[in-house]
mmCIF file of C-alpha atoms and ligand atoms in Angstrom:
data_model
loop_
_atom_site.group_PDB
_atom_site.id
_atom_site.type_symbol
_atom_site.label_atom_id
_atom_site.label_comp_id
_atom_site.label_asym_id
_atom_site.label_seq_id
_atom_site.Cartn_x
_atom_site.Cartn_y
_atom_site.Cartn_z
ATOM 1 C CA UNK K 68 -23.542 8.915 9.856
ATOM 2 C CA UNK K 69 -23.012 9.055 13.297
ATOM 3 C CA UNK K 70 -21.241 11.751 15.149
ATOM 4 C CA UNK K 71 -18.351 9.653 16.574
ATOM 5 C CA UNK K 72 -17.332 9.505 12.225
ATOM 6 C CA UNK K 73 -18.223 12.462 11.424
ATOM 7 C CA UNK K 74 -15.670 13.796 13.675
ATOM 8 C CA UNK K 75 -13.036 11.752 12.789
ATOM 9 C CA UNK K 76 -13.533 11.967 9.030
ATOM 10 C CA UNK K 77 -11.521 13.905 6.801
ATOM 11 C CA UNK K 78 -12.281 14.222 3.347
ATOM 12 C CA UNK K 79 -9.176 14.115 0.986
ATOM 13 C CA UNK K 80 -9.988 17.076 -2.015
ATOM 14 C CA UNK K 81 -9.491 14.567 -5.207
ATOM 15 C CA UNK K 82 -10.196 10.896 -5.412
ATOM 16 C CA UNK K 83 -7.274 8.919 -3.510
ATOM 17 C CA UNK K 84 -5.971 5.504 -3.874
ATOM 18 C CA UNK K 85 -4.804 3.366 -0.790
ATOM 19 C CA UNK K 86 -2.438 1.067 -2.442
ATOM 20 C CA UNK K 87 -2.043 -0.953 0.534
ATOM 21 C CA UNK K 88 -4.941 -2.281 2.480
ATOM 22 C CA UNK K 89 -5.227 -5.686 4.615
ATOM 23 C CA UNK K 90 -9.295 -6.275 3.914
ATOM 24 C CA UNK K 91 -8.933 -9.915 4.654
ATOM 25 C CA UNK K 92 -7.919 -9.372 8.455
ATOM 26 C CA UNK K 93 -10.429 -10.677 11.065
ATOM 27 C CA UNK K 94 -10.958 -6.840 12.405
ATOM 28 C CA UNK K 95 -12.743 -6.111 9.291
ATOM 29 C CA UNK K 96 -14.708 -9.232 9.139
ATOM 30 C CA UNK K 97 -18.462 -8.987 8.231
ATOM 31 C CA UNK K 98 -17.453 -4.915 7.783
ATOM 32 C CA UNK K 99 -16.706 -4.770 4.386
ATOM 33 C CA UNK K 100 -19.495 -2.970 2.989
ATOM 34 C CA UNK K 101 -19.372 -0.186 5.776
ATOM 35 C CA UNK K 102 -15.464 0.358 5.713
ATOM 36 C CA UNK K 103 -15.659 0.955 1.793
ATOM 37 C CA UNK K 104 -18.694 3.133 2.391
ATOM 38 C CA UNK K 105 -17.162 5.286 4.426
ATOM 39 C CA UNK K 106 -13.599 5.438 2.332
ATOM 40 C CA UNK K 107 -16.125 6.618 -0.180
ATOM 41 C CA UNK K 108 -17.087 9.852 1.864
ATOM 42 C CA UNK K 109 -13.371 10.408 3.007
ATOM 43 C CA UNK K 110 -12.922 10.570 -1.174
ATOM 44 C CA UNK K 111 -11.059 7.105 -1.182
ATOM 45 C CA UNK K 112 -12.465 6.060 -4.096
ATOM 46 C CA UNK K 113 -10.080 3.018 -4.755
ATOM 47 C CA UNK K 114 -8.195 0.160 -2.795
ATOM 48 C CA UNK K 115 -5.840 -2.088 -3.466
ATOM 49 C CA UNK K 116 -6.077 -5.558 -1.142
ATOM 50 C CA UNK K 117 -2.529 -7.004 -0.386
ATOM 51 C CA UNK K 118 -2.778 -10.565 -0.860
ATOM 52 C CA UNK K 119 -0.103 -12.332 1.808
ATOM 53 C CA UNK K 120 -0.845 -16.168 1.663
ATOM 54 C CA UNK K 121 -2.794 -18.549 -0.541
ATOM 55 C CA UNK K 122 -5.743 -18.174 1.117
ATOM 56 C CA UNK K 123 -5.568 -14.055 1.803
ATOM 57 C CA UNK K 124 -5.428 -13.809 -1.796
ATOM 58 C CA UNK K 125 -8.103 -16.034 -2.774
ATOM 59 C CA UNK K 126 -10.220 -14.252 -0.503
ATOM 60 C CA UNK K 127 -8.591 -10.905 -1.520
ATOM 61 C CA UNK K 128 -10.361 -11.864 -5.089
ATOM 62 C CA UNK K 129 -13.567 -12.527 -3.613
ATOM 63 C CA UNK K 130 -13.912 -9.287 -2.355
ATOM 64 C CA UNK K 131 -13.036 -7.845 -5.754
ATOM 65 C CA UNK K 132 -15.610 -9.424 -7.350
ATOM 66 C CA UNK K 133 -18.110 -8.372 -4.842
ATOM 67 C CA UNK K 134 -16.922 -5.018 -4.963
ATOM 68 C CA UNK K 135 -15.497 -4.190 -8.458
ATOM 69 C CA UNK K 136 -16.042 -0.422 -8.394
ATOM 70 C CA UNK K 137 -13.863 -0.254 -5.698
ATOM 71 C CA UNK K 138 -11.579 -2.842 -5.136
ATOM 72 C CA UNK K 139 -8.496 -4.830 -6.730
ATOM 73 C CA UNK K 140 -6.162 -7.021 -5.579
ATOM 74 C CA UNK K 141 -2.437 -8.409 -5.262
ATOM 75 C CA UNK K 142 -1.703 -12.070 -5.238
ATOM 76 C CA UNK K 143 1.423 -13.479 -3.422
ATOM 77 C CA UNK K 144 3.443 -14.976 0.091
ATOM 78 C CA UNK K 145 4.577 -12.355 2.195
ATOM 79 C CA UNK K 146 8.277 -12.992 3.645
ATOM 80 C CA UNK K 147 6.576 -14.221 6.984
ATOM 81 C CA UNK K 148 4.500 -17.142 5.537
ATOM 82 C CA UNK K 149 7.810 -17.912 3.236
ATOM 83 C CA UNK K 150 8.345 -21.260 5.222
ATOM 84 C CA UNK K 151 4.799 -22.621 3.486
ATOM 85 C CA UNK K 152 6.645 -21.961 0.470
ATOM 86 C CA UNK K 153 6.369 -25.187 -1.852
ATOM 87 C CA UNK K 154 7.418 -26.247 -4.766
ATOM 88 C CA UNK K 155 3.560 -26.406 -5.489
ATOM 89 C CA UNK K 156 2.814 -22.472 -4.704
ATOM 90 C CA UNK K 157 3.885 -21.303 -7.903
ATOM 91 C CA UNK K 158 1.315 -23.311 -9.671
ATOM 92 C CA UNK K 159 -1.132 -22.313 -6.872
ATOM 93 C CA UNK K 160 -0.578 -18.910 -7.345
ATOM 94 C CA UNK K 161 -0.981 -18.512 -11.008
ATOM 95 C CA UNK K 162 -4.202 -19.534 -11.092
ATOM 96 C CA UNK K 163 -4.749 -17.118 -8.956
ATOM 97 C CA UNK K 164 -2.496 -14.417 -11.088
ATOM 98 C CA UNK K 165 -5.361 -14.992 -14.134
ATOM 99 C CA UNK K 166 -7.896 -13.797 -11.737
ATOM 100 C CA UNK K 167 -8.702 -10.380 -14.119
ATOM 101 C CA UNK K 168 -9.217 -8.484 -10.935
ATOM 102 C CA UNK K 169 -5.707 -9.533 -9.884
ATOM 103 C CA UNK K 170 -2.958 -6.222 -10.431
ATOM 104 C CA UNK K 171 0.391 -7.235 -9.140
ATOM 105 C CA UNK K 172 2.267 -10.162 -7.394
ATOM 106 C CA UNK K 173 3.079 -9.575 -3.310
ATOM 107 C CA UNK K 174 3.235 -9.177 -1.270
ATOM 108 C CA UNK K 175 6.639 -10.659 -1.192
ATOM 109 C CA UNK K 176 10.028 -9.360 -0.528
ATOM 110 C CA UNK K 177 12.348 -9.766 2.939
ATOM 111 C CA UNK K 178 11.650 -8.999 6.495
ATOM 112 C CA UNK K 179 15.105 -9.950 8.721
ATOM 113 C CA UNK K 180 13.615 -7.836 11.164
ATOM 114 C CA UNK K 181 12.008 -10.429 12.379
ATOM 115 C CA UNK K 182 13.253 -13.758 10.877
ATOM 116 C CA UNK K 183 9.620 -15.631 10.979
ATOM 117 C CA UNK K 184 10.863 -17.624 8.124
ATOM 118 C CA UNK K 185 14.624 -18.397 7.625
ATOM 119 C CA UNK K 186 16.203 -16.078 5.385
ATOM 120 C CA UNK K 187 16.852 -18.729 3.114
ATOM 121 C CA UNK K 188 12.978 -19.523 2.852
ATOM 122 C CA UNK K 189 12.374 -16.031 2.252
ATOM 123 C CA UNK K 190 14.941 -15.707 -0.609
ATOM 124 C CA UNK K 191 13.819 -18.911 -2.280
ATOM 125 C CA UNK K 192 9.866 -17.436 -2.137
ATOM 126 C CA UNK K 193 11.207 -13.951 -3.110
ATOM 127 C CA UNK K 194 12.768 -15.525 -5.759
ATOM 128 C CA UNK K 195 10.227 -17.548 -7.531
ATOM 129 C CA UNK K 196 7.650 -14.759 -7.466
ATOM 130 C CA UNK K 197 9.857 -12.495 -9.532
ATOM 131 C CA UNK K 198 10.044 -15.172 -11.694
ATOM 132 C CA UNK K 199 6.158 -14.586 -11.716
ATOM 133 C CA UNK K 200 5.867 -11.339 -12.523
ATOM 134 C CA UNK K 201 8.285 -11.535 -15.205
ATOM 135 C CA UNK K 202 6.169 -14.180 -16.423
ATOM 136 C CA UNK K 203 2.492 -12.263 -16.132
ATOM 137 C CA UNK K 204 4.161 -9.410 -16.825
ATOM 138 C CA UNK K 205 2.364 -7.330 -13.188
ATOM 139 C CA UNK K 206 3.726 -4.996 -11.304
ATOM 140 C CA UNK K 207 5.616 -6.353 -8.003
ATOM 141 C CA UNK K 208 4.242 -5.073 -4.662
ATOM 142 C CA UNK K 209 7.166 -5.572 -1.907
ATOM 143 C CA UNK K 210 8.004 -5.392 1.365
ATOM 144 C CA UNK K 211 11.315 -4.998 2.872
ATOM 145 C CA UNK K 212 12.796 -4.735 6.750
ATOM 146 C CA UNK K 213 15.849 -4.712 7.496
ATOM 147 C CA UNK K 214 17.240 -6.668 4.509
ATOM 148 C CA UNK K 215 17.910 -3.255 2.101
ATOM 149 C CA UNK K 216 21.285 -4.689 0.929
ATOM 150 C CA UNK K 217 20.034 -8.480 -0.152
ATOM 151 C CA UNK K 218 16.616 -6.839 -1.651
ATOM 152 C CA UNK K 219 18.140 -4.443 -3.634
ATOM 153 C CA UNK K 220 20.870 -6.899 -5.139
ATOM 154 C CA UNK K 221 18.495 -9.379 -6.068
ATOM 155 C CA UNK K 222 15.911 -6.829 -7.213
ATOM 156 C CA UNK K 223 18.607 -5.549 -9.512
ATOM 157 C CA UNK K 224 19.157 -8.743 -11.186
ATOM 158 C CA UNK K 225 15.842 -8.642 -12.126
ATOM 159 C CA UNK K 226 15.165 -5.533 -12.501
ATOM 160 C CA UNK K 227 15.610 -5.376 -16.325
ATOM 161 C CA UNK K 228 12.976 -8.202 -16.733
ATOM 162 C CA UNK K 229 10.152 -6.767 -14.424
ATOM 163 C CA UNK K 230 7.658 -4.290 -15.355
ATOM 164 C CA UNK K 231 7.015 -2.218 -12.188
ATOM 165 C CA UNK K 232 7.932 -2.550 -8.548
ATOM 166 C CA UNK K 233 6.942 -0.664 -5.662
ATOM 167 C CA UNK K 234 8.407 -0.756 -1.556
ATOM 168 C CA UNK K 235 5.169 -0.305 0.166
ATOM 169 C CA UNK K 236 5.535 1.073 3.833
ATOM 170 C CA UNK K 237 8.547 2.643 3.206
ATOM 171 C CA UNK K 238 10.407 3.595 6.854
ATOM 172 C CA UNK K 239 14.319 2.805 5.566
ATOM 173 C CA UNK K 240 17.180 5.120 5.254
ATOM 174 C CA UNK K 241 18.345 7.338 3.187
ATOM 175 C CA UNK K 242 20.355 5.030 1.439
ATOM 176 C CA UNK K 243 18.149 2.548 1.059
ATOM 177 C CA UNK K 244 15.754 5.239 -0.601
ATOM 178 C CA UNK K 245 17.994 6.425 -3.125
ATOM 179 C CA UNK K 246 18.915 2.350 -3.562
ATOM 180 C CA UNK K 247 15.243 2.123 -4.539
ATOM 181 C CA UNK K 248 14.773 4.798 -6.844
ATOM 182 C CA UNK K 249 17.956 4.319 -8.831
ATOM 183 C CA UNK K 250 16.280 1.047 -9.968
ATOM 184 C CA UNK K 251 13.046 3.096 -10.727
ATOM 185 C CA UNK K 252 10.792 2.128 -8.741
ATOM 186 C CA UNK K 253 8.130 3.599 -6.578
ATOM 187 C CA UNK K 254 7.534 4.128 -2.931
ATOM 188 C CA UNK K 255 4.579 3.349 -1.432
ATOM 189 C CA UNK K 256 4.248 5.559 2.237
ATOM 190 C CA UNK K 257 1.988 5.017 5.148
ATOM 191 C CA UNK K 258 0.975 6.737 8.591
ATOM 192 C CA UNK K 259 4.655 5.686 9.666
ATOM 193 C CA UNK K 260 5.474 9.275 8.745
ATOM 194 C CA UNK K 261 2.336 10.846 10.520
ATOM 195 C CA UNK K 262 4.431 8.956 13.662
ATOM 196 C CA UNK K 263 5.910 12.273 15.878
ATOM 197 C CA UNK K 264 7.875 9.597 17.988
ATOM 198 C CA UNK K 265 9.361 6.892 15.291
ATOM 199 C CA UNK K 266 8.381 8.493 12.072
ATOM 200 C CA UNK K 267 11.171 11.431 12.163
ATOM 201 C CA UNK K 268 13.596 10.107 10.030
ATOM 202 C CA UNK K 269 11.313 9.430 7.581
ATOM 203 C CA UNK K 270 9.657 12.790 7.476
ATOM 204 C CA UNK K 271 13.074 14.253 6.618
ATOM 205 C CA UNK K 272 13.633 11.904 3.760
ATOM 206 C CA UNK K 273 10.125 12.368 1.704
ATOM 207 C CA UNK K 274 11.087 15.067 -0.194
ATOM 208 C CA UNK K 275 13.293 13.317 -2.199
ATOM 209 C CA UNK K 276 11.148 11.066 -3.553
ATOM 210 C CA UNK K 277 9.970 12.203 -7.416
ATOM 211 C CA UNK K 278 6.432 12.782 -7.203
ATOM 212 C CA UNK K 279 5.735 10.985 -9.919
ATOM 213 C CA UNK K 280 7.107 8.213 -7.646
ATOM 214 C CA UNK K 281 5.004 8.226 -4.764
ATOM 215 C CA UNK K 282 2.389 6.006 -3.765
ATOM 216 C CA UNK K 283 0.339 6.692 -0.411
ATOM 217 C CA UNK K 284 -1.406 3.832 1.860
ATOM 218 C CA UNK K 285 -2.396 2.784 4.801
ATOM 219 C CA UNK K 286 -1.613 -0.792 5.575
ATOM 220 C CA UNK K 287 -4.886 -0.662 7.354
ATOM 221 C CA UNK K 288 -5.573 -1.724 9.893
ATOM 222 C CA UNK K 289 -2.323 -1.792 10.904
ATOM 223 C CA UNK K 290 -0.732 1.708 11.492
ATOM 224 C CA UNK K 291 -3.307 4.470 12.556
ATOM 225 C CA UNK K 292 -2.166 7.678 11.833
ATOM 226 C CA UNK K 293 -1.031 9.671 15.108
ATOM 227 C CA UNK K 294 -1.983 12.788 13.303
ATOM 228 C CA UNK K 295 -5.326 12.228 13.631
ATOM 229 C CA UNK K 296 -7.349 15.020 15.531
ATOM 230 C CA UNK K 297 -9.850 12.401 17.040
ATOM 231 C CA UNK K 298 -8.672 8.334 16.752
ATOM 232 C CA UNK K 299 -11.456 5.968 16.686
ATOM 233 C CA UNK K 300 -11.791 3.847 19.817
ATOM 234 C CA UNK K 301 -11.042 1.013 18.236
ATOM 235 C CA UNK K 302 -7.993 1.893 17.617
ATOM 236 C CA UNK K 303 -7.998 0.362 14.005
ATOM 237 C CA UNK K 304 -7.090 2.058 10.677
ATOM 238 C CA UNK K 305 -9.263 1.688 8.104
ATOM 239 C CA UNK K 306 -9.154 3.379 4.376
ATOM 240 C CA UNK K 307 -11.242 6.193 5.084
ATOM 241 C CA UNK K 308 -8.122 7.717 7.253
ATOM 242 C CA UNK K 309 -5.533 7.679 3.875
ATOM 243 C CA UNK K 310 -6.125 11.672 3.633
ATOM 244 C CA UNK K 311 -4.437 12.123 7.311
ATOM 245 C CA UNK K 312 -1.266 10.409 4.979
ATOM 246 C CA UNK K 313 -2.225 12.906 2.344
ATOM 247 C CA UNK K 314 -1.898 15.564 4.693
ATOM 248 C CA UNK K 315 0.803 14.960 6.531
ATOM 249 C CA UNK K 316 2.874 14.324 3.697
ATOM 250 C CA UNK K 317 1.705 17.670 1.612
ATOM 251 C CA UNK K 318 3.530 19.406 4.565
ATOM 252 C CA UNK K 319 7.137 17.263 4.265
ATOM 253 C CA UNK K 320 7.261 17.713 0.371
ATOM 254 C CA UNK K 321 5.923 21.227 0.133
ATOM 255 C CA UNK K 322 3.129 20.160 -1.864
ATOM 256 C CA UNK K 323 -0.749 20.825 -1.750
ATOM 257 C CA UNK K 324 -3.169 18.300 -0.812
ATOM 258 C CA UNK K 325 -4.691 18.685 -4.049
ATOM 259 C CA UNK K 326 -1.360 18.177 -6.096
ATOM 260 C CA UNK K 327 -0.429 15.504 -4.501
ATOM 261 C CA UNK K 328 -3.893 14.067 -4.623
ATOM 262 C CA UNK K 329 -3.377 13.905 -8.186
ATOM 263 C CA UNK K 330 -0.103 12.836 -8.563
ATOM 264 C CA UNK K 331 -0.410 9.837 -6.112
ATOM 265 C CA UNK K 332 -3.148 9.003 -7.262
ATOM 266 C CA UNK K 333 -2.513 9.526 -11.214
ATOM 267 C CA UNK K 334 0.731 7.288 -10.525
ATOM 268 C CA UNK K 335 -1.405 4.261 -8.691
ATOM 269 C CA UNK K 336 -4.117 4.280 -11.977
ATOM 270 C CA UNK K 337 -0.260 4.268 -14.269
ATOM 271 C CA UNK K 338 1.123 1.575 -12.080
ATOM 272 C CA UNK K 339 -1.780 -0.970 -11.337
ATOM 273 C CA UNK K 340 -3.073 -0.252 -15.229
ATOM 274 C CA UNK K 341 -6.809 0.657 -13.498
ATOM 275 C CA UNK K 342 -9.036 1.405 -16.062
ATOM 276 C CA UNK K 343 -10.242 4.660 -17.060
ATOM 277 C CA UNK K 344 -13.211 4.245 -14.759
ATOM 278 C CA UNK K 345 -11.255 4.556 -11.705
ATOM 279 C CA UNK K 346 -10.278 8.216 -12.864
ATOM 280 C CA UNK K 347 -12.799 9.756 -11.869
ATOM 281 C CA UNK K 348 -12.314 14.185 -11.996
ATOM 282 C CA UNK K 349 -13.953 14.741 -8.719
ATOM 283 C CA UNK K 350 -12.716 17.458 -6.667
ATOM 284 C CA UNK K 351 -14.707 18.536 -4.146
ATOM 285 C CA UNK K 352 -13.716 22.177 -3.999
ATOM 286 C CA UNK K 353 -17.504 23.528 -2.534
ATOM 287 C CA UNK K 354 -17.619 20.238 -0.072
ATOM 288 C CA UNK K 355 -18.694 21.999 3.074
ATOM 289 C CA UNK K 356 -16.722 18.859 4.946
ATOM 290 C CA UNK K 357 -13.592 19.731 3.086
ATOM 291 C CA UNK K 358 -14.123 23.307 3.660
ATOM 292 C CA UNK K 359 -14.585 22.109 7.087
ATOM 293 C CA UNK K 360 -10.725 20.625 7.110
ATOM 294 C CA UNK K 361 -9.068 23.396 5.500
ATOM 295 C CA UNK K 362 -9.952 25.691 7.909
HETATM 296 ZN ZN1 LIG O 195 4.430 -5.129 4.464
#
């Protein structure tokens, strides 16, 4: 390992699970093999690939199945690509759902932050992939900006019909959080809250989620955590930095690493259905790099 990684490395002390990575973006291309290799020695043991068109989620699969100790995927049209919504996707997509390395539908939900489909596109997309996961009975992995009120109503027609859900990259308000959890369902946070400048709000608002409702990610490799003591030149997140979440959230819901290591992790095994192999009991307590970190 060089010393540029070494540096920049800190190892979480139980196995995590990044419930939210984007594996299929051309900054990871032809890096697949190193970037799980080193989420290994950073103790992220697992990752779930977001899926956001037809063709991220095929490819999502491929990298499964090329990496099956490590990786799973979702399958879905994320509220930007809604407009390529047709009234063939549905078939499209489950043949994809079959795929056995396949463990929810998403990423799907609304984004009127930004409006790069109509909302009316978005809806209709949002729409027929609840219909989906009622149908394979998976869990839904969502996305929502700036469209709490809408989301939650139509989530809440649903809500009695669908087996799990989960708003990954939670940054709403306090409303919207409680909104969330009074339909049960989890909250998946990323290095938004290690954010000193933006994430503020947020870090005030953690505590209240149940801990046996929290899911941690890092929507790599978007959103590198600002926490970091040394950021990689590249500027690009990868999986290996999900304990810098870890951390900075241990402090916000007056939790240790470890617990929350566990609990995080325990509820991302409980809400993807992993098998038992992905629960590994690995803490790392004499790890002279983890000793390193807790100093
Ligand atoms: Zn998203």
């Amino acid at each position: 390992m060089s010393d540029s990684k070494q540096n920049s490395l800190l190892k979480a002390p139980a196995a995590l699970i990044d419930i939210g990575v984007n594996l299929t973006s051309d900054r990871f291309h032809g890096k697949h093999s190193e970037i799980i290799e080193q989420a290994l020695e950073a103790n992220v043991l697992t990752q779930i690939v977001t899926g956001t068109s037809l063709s991220s989620s095929e490819e999502a699969l491929k990298l499964c199945e090329q990496f099956p100790e490590q990786l799973r995927s979702t399958v879905g049209i994320h509220p930007h690509d809604a407009s390529e919504f047709t009234s063939q996707t549905p078939m499209n997509l489950k043949d994809l759902l079959q795929h056995p390395l396949c463990v929810a539908v998403g990423e799907t939900g609304l984004d009127f932050n930004r409006n790069f489909s109509t909302p009316q596109e978005q809806e209709k997309a949002f729409e027929a992939q609840l219909e989906l996961a009622i149908e394979f009975q998976k869990p839904l992995f969502m996305h929502e900006r700036d469209a709490f009120e809408r989301q939650h109503e139509i989530l809440k027609s649903y809500r009695d019909h669908i087996a799990d859900g989960v708003i990954h990259c939670f940054t709403g308000s306090q409303k919207a959080l409680f909104g969330y959890l009074d339909l049960d369902l989890y909250i998946g946070i990323t290095g938004w809250v290690c954010d000193e400048r933006r994430g503020t709000d947020l870090q005030e608002l953690v505590h209240n989620i149940p801990a046996d409702r929290l899911m941690i990610e890092t929507d790599a490799p978007y959103l590198l955590p600002r926490n970091m003591d040394k950021k990689p030149k590249d500027r690009t997140n990868r999986p290996a930095f999900l304990p810098w979440v870890l951390k900075e959230m241990s402090q916000h819901m007056k939790l240790s690493e470890l617990d929350l290591a566990h609990k995080t992790s325990d509820n991302a095994r409980r809400f993807f259905r992993l098998p038992d192999s992905f629960s590994p009991a690995n803490e790392v307590a004499n790890d002279p790099v983890s000793d390193f970190y807790r100093l």
